[in-house]
Coordinates of C-alpha atoms in Angstrom, one line a residue:
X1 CA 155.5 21.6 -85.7
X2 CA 156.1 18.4 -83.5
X3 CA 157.3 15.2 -84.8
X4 CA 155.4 16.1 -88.3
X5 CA 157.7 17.9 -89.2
X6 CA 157.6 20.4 -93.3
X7 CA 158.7 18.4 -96.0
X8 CA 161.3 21.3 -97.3
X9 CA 163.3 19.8 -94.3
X10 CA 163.4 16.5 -95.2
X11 CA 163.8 16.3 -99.4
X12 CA 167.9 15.8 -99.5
X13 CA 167.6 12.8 -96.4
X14 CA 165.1 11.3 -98.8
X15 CA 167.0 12.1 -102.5
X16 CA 169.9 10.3 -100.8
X17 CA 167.4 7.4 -99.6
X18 CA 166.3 7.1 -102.8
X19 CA 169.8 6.7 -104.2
X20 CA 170.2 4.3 -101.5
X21 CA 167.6 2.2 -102.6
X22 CA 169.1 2.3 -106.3
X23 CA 165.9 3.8 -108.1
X24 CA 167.3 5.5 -111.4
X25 CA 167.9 9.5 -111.8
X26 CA 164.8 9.7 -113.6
X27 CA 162.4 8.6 -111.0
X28 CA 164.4 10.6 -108.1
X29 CA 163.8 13.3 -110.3
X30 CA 160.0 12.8 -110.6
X31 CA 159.4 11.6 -107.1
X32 CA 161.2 15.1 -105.7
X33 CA 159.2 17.2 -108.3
X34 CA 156.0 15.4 -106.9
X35 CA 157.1 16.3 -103.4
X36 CA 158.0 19.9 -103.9
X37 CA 154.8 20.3 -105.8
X38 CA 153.1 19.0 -102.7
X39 CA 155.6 20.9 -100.0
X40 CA 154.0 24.5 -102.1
X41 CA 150.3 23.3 -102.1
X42 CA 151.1 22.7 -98.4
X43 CA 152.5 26.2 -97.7
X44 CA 154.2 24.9 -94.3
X45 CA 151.6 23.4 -92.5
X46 CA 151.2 20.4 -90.7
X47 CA 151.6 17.2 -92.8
X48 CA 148.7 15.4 -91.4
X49 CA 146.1 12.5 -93.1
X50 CA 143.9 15.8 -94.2
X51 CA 145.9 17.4 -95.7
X52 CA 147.2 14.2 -98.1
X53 CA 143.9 13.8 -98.8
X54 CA 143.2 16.9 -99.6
X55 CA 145.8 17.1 -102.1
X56 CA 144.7 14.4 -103.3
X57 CA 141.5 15.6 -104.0
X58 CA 143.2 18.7 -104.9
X59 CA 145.0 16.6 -107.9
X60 CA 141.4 15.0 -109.1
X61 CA 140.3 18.6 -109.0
X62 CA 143.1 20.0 -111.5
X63 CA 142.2 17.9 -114.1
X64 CA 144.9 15.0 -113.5
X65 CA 145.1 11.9 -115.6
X66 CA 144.2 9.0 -112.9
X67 CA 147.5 7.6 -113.4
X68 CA 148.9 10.5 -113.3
X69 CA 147.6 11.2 -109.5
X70 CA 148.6 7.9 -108.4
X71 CA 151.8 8.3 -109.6
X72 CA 152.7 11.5 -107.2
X73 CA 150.6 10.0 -103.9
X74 CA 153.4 6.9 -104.6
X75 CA 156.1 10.0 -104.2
X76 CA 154.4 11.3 -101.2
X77 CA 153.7 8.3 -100.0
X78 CA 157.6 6.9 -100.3
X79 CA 158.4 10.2 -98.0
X80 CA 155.6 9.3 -95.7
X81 CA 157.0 6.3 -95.1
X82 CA 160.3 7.6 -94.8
X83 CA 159.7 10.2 -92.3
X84 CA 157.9 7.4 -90.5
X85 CA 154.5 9.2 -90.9
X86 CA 153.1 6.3 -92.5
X87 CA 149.5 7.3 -90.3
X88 CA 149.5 10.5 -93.2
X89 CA 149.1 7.9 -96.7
X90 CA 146.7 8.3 -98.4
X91 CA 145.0 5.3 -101.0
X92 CA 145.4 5.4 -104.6
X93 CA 142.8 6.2 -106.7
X94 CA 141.1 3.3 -108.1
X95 CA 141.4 2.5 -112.4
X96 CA 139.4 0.4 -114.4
X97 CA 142.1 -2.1 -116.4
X98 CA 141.9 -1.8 -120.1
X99 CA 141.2 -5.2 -121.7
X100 CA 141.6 -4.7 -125.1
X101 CA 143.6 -1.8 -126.2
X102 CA 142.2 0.4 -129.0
X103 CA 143.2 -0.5 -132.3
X104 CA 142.4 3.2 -133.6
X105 CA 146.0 3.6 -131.8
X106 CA 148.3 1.2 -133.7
X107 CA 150.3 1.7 -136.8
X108 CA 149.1 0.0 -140.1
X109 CA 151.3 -1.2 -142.7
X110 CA 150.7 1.1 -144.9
X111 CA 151.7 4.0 -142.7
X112 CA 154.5 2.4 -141.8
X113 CA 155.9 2.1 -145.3
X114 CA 154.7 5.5 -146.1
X115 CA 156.9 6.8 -143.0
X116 CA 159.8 4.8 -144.1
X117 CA 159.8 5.6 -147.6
X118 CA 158.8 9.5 -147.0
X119 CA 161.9 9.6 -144.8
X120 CA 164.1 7.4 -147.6
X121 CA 162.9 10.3 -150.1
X122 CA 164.2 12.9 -148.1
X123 CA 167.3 11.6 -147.8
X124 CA 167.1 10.7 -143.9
X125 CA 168.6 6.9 -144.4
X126 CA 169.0 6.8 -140.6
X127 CA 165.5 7.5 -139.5
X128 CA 164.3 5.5 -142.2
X129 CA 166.6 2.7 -140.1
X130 CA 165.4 3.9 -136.5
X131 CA 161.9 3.5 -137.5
X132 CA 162.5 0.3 -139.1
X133 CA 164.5 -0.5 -136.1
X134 CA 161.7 0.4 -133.7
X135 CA 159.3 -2.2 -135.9
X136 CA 160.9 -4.9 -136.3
X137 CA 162.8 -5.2 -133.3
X138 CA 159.7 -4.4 -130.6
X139 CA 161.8 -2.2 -128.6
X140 CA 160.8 1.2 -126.9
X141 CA 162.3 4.7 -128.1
X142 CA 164.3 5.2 -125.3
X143 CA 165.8 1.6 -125.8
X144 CA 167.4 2.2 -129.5
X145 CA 170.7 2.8 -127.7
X146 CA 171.3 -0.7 -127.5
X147 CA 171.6 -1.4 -130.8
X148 CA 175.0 -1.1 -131.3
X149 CA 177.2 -2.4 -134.0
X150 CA 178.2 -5.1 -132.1
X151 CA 174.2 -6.0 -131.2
X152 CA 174.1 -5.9 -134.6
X153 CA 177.0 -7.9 -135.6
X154 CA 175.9 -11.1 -133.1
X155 CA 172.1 -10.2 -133.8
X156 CA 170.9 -9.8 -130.8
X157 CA 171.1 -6.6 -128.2
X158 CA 170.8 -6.8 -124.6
X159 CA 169.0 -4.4 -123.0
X160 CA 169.0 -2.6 -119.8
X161 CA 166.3 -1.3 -118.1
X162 CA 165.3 -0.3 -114.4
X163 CA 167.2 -3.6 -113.5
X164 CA 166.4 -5.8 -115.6
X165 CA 167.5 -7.1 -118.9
X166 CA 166.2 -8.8 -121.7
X167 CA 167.3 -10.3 -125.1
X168 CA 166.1 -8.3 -128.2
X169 CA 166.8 -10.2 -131.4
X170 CA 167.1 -8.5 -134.7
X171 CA 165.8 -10.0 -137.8
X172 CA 168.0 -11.1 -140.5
X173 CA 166.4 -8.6 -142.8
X174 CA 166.4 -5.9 -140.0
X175 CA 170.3 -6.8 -139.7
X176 CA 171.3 -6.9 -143.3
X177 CA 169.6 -3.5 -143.7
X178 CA 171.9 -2.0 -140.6
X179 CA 175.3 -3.9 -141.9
X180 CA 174.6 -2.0 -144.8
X181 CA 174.3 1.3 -143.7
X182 CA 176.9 0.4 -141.1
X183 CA 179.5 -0.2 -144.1
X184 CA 178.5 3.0 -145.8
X185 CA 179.1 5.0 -142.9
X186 CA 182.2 3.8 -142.5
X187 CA 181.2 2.1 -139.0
X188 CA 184.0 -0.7 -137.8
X189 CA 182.9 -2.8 -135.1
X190 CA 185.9 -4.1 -132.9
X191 CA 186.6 -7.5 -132.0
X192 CA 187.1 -7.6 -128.2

């Protein structure tokens, strides 16, 4: 190969630019499956503007999820740009923007209390909490780590997330119910 160079020979350069550029563990992760994924469907030949559309195409072809596509040509297309083949992108795929979002989806009330009090009956206090934690607060799964005692304690959590943060308040019912279990787990908070 000339100056296109396989991708195999190139991955750690571009793990380490990615650290560089401070994108989180999880997204070097995906980006360098999405780029191993396309080094094998390239079987070491020439990285040229055919073949990244044909794996693109190839991706439509398998059956994936629009978003899904677009989300490993942005891997391939970081590298691209990296390995200063930026001749080789290729365009995303285009999506129609959902205006209203389906309301088939959402949780009703009465599901709510039935998970809440189905977990209260089985004895699982702290779900019950999570899930009430979850709904009253607005906050995502993988954000329920920043309710701490202390977040409790001052009402309010802080939260993290791909650089940025944001203010969560927690409702005064939302926070006697945590206090609560707080005290009968025997959880102290510390003044500082």
């Amino acid at each position: 190969m000339n100056e296109h160079k396989s991708i195999s020979e190139h991955i750690q350069a571009y793990a380490n630019n990615l650290r560089l550029e401070e994108k989180s563990a999880a997204t070097i992760e995906k980006y360098l499956r999405d780029i191993r994924g396309f080094a094998r469907w390239l079987g070491g030949r020439e990285i040229t503007k055919e073949q990244t559309a044909a794996w693109k195409a190839y991706l439509v072809e398998q059956g994936y999820a629009p978003a899904s596509v677009n989300a490993m040509l942005s891997a391939l297309n970081g590298l691209l740009d990296f390995l200063g083949l930026a001749d080789c992108r290729v365009k995303f795929l285009k999506l129609q923007r959902r205006m209203f979002r389906d309301d088939s989806r959402d949780l009703t009330r009465s599901d709510y209390d039935a998970l809440t009090a189905a977990a209260k009956s089985q004895g699982k206090e702290r779900l019950a909490l999570l899930m009430e934690s979850i709904c009253g607060t607005g906050i995502r799964v993988s954000e329920l780590r920043h309710i701490t005692a202390e977040a409790v304690r001052e009402g309010r959590a802080a939260v993290r997330n791909k650089g940025k943060t944001r203010v969560i308040l927690i409702p005064a019912a939302l926070r006697r119910l945590l206090l609560g279990y707080m005290k009968k787990a025997g959880v102290t908070i510390h003044d500082r």
